[in-house]
Coordinates of C-alpha atoms and ligand atoms in Angstrom, one line a residue:
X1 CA 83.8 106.3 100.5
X2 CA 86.8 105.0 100.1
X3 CA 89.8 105.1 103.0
X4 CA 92.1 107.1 100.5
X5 CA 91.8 109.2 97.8
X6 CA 94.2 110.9 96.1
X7 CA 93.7 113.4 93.2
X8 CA 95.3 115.1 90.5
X9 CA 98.2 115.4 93.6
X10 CA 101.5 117.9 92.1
X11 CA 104.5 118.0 94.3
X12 CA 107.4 120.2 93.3
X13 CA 110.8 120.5 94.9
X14 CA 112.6 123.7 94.6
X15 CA 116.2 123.6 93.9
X16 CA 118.7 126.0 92.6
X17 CA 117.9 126.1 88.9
X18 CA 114.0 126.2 89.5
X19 CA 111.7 123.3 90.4
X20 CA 111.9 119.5 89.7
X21 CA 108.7 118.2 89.1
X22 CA 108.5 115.1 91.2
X23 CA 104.9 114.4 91.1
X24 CA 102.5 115.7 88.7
X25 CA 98.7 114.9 88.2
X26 CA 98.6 111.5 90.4
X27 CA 95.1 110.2 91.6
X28 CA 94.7 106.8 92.6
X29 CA 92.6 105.4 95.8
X30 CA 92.8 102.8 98.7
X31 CA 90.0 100.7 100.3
X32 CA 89.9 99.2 103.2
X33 CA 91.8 95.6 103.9
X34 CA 93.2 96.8 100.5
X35 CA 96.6 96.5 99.0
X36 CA 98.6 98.8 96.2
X37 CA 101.2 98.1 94.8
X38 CA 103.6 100.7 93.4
X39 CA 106.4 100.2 91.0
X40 CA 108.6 102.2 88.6
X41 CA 112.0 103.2 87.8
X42 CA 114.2 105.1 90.3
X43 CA 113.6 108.4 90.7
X44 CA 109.6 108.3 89.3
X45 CA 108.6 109.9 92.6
X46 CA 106.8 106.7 94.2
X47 CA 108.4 108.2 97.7
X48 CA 107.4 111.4 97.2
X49 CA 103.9 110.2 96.6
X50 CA 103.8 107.6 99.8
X51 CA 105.9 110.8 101.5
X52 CA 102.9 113.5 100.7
X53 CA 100.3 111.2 103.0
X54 CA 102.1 111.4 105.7
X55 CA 103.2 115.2 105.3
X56 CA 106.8 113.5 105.8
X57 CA 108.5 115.7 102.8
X58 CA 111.4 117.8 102.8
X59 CA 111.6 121.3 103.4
X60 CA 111.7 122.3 99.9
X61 CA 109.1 120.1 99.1
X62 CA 105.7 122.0 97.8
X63 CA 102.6 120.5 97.2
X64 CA 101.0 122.4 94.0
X65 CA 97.8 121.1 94.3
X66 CA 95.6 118.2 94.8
X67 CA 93.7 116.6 97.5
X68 CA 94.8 113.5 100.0
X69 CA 91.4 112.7 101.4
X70 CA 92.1 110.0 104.3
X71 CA 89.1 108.8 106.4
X72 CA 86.9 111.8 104.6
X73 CA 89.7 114.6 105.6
X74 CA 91.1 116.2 103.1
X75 CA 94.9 116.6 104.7
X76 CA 96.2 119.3 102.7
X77 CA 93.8 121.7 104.2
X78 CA 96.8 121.3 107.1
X79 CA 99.2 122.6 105.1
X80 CA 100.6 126.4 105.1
X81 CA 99.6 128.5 102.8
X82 CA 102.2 128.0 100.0
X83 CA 102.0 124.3 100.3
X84 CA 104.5 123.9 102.3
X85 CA 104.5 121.1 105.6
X86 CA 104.0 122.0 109.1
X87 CA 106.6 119.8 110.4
X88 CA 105.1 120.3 114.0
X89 CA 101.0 120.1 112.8
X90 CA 99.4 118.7 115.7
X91 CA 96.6 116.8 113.5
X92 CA 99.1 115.3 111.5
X93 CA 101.3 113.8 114.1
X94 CA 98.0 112.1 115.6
X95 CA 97.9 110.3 112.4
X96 CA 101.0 109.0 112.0
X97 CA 101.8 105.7 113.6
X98 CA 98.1 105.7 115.3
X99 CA 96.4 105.7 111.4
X100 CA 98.7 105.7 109.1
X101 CA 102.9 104.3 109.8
X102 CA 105.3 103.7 107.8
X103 CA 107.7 101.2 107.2
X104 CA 111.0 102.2 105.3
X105 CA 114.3 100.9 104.0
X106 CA 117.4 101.0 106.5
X107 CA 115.4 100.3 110.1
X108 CA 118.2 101.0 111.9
X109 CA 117.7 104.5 111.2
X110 CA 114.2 104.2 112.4
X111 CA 115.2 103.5 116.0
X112 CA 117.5 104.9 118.4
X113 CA 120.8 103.5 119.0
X114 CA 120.8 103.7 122.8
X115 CA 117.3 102.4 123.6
X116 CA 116.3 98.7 124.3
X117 CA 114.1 97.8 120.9
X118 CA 110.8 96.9 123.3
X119 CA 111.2 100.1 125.1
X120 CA 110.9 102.0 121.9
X121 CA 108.0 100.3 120.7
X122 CA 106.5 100.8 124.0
X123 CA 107.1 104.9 123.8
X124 CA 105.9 104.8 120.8
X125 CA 101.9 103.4 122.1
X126 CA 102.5 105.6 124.9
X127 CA 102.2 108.6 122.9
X128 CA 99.1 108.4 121.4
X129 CA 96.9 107.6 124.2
X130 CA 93.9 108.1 122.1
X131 CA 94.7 105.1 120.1
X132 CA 95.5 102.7 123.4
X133 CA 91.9 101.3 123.8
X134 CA 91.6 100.2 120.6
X135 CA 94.3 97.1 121.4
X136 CA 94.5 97.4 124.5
X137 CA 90.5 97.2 125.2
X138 CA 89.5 99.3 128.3
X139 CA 92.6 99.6 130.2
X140 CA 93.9 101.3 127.5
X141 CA 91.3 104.0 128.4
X142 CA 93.6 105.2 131.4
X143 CA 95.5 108.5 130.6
X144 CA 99.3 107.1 130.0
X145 CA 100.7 110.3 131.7
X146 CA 101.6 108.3 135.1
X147 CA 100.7 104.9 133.4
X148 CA 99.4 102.1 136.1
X149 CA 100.8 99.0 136.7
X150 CA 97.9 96.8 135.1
X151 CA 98.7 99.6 131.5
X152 CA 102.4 99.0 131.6
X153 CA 101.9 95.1 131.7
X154 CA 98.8 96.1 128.9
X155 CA 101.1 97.4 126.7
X156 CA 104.6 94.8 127.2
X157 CA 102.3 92.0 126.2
X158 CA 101.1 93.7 123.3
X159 CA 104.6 94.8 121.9
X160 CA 105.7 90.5 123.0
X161 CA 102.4 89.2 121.3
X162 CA 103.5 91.8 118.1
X163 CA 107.0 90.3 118.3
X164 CA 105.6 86.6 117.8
X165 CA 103.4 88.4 114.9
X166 CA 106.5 89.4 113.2
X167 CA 108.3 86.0 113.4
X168 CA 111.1 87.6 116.1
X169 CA 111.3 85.9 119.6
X170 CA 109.8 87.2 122.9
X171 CA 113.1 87.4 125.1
X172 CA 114.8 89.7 122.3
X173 CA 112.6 92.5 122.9
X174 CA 115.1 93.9 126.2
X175 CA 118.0 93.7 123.2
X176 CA 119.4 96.9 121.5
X177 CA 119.1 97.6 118.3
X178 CA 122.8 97.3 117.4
X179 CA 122.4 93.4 118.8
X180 CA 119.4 92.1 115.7
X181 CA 120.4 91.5 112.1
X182 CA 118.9 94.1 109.8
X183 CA 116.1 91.3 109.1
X184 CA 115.3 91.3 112.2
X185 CA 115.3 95.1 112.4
X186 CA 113.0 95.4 109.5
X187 CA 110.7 92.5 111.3
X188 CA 111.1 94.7 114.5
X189 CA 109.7 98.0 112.8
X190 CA 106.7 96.1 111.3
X191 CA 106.2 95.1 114.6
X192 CA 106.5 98.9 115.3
X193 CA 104.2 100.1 112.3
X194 CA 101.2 97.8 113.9
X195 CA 101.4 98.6 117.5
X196 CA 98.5 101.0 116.9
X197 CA 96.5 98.9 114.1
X198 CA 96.6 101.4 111.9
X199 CA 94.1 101.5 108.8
X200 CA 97.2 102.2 106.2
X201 CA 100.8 101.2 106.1
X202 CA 103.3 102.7 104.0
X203 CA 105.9 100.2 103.0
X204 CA 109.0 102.0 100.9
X205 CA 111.0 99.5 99.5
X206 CA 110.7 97.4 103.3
X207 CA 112.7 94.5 102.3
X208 CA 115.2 95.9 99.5
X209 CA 118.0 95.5 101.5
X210 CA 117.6 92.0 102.9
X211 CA 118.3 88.4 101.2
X212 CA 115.7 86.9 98.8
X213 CA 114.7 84.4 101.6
X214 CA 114.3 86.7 104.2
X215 CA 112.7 89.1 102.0
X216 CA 110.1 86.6 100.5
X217 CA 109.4 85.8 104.6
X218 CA 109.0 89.1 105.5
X219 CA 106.8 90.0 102.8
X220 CA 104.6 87.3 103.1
X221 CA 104.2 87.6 107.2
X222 CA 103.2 91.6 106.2
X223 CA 100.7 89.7 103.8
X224 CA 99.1 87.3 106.4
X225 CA 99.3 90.3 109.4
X226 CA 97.0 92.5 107.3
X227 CA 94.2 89.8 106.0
X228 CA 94.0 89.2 109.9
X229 CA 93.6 93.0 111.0
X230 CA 92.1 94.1 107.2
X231 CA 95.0 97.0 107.3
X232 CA 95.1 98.5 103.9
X233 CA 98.8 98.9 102.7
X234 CA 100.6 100.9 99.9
X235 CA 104.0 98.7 98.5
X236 CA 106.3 100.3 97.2
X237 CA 109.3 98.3 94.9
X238 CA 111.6 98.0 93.0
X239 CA 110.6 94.1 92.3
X240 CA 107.7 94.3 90.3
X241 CA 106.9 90.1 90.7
X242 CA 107.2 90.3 95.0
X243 CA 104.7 93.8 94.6
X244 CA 102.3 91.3 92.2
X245 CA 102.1 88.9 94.6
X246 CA 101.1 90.8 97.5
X247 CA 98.9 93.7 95.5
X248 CA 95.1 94.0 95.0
X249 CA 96.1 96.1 92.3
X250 CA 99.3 97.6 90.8
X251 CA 100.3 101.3 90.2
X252 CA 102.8 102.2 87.5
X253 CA 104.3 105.0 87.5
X254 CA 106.9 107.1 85.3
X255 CA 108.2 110.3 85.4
X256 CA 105.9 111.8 87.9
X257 CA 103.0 110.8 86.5
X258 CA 100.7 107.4 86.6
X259 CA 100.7 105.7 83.7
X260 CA 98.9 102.2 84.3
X261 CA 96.4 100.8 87.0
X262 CA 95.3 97.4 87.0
X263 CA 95.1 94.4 89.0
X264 CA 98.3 92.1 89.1
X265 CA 96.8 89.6 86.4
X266 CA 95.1 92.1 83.8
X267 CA 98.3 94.0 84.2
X268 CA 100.6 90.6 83.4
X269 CA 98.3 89.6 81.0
X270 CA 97.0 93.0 79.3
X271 CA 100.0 95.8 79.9
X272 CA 98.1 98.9 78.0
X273 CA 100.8 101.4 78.3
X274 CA 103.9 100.7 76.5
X275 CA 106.0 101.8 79.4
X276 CA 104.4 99.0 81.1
X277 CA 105.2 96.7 78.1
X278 CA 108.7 97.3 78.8
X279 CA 108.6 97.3 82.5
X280 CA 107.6 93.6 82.8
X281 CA 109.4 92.2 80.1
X282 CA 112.5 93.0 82.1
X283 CA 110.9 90.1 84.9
X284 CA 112.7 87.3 84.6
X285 CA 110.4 84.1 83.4
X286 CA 111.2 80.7 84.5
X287 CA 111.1 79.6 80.5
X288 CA 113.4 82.4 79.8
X289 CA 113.0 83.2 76.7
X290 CA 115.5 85.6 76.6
X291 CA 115.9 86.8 73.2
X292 CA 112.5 88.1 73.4
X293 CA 113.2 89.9 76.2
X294 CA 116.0 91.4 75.1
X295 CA 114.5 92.5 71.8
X296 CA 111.8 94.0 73.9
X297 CA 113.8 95.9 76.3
X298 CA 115.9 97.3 73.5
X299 CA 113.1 98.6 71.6
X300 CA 112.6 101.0 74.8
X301 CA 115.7 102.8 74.4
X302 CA 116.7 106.1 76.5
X303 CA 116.2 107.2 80.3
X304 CA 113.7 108.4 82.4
X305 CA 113.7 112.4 82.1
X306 CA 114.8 114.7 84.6
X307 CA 112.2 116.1 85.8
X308 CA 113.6 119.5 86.0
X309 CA 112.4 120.4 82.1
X310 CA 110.2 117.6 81.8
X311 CA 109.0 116.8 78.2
X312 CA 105.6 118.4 76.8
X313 CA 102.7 115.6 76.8
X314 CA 103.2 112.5 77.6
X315 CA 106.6 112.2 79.5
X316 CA 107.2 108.9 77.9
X317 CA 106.4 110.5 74.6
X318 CA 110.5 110.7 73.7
X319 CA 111.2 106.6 74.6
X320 CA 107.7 105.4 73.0
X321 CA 108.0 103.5 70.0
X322 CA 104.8 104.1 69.1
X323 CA 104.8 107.9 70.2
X324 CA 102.3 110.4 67.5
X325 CA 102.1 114.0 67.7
X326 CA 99.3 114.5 69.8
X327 CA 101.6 112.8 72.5
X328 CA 104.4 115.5 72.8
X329 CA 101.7 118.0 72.8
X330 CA 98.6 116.8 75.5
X331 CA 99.1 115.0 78.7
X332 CA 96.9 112.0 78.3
X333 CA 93.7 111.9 80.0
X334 CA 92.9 108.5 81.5
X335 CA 91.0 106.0 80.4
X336 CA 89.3 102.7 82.0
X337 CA 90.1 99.8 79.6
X338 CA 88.0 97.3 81.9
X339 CA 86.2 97.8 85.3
X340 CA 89.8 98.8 87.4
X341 CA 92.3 99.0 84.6
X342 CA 93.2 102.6 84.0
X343 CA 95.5 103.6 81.1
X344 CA 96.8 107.1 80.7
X345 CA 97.9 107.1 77.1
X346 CA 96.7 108.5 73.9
X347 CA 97.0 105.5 71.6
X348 CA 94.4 103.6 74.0
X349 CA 91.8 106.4 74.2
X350 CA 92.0 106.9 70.5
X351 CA 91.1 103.3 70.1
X352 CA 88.7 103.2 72.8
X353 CA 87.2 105.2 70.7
X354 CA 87.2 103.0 68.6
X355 CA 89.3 105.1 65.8
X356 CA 92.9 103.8 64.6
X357 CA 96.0 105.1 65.8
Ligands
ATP1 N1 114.6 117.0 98.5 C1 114.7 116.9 97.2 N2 115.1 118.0 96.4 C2 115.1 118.0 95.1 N3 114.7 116.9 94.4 C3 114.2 115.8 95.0 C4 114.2 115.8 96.5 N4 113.8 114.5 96.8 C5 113.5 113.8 95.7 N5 113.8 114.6 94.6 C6 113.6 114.2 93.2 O1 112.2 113.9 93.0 C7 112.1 112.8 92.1 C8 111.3 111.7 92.8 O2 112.0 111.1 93.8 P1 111.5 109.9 94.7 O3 112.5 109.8 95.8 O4 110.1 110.1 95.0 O5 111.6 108.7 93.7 P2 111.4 107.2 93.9 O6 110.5 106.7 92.8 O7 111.0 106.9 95.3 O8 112.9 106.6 93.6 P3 113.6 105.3 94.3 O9 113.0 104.1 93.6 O10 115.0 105.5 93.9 O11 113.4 105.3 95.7 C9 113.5 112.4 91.7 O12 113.8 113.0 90.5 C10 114.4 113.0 92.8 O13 115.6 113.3 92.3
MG2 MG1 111.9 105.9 96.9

């Protein structure tokens, strides 16, 4: 069994005009110790997706249909009716942070202003009691309600041990959050996101913000925290060679939908889709050769769709140089190229096939 599965997952969001079509038809899964990777233009719905696991979506946000099967659960059974989130579900919020966190963009919006950083952290184990002995070994079995001396001291050394985890030094953790860089923030809700050992993090774009050096730190601390506590992780970015390095395998995604699965190498060295093509052409080399490139990325002319009226078929179907008929009429089915490597496109199944485009 694997620790997430996700299938044939459609989220909408309902707007004025009538629905945008975030997510349509994604299914990917997660093992343990595992990491995914998940890349693709602005606006693809690679939030949305992370978003959905966590039942963190906005209130016009309705799943369609699909299934998000996390430790053998399927947790859109907790969902009302028209697919639509309980905000307030109390099975949900025992998930979240204990089983599955998240780490997103702009920490300082994750914490609150007038509380000292450790304190935070602190509230944060205190509220899922259930998931204290599991760091905190049997005196984390003690109900937190009126938490003993020996439990308090418990959990300040584990939010100080996290802090030397993270790369941020023990006598900061008293600070506010208004007195650590935003590095130091983002260090401080990784911290945050591991209190609990969780089996999955959800990193949205955690390091977009911050300078390539910090960034490169950050991400490679994240790396070395989860081979030691085998936490699975789903990355999302913008920078498709930081996701490669870090991955197990890479998601691609494009106007709502999948389009490529493979592991970092068999994705560098065999892109399948031609959105994918295109995609990694536009990563700097260090021999760069940049008239290739640029003849590449030009022959992918256009935009992403809106995903109000999304096109028939394929949705890359209009940029596709090599676009048929049969690709603004069916969605592509996928297809596995090699063990792992998943290609949703019709020119590859046809020629799996073995018959010529
Ligand atoms: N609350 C909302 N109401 C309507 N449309 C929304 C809402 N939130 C997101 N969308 C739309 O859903 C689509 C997917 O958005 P999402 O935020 O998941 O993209 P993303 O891949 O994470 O982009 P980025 O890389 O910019 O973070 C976009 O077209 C976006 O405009
Ligand atoms: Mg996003």
């Amino acid at each position: 069994m694997h620790l997430l599965e996700v299938k044939d997952l459609k989220i909408h969001f309902k707007i004025e005009d009538g629905w945008v079509e975030a997510v349509d038809g994604v299914s990917f899964y997660l093992d343990a110790g595992e990491t995914l990777g998940l890349v693709g233009e602005s606006g693809c719905g690679k939030s949305t997706t992370a978003f959905a696991i966590t039942q963190l979506l906005p209130k016009n946000a309705y799943i369609k249909g699909g299934s998000i099967v996390f430790k053998g659960k399927d947790l859109l059974k907790y969902l009302k009716k028209d697919g639509t989130i309980r905000l307030f579900d109390e099975r949900m919020r025992k998930l979240r942070w204990s089983e599955i966190s998240i780490i997103f963009q702009g920490a300082m919006d994750a914490f609150n202003p007038v509380y000292r950083m450790g304190k935070q952290i602190e509230e944060a184990m205190y509220a899922h009691p259930e998931a204290l002995p599991r760091t905190l070994g049997p005196v984390g079995e003690e109900t937190a309600r009126r938490p003993s001396k020996e439990l308090r001291e418990a959990v300040r050394k584990r939010v100080e041990d996290l802090f030397d985890v993270v790369g941020l030094p023990k006598d900061r953790v008293d600070n506010y959050p208004h007195e650590f860089s935003e590095g130091m923030r983002q260090r401080a809700l990784i911290a945050m996101a591991l209190t609990l050992a969780p089996s999955l993090i959800i990193a949205d774009e955690p390091t977009t913000a911050l300078d390539v050096i910090t960034q490169y730190k950050i991400l490679k601390e994240m790396a070395d925290i989860q081979k030691r506590y085998r936490t699975s992780m789903i990355l999302i970015s913008h920078d498709v060679s930081a996701v490669a390095e870090l991955a197990d395998r890479m998601a691609v995604m494009y106007a709502g939908r999948l389009v490529e699965i493979a592991a970092p190498l068999d994705l560098f060295m065999n892109p399948c889709h031609p959105y994918t093509g295109g995609l990694l052409v536009t990563i700097p080399t260090i021999k760069g050769d940049k008239e290739a490139m640029m003849a590449r990325i030009q022959s992918m002319p256009g935009s992403p769709p809106s995903l109000v009226n999304p096109p028939p078929g394929c949705r890359f179907h209009p940029r596709c140089p090599i676009a048929k008929d049969i690709c603004s009429k069916a969605v592509p089915e996928p297809v596995e190229v090699d063990p792992g490597h998943i290609v949703w496109c019709h020119k590859v199944r046809t020629e799996s096939e073995g018959n010529e485009w």
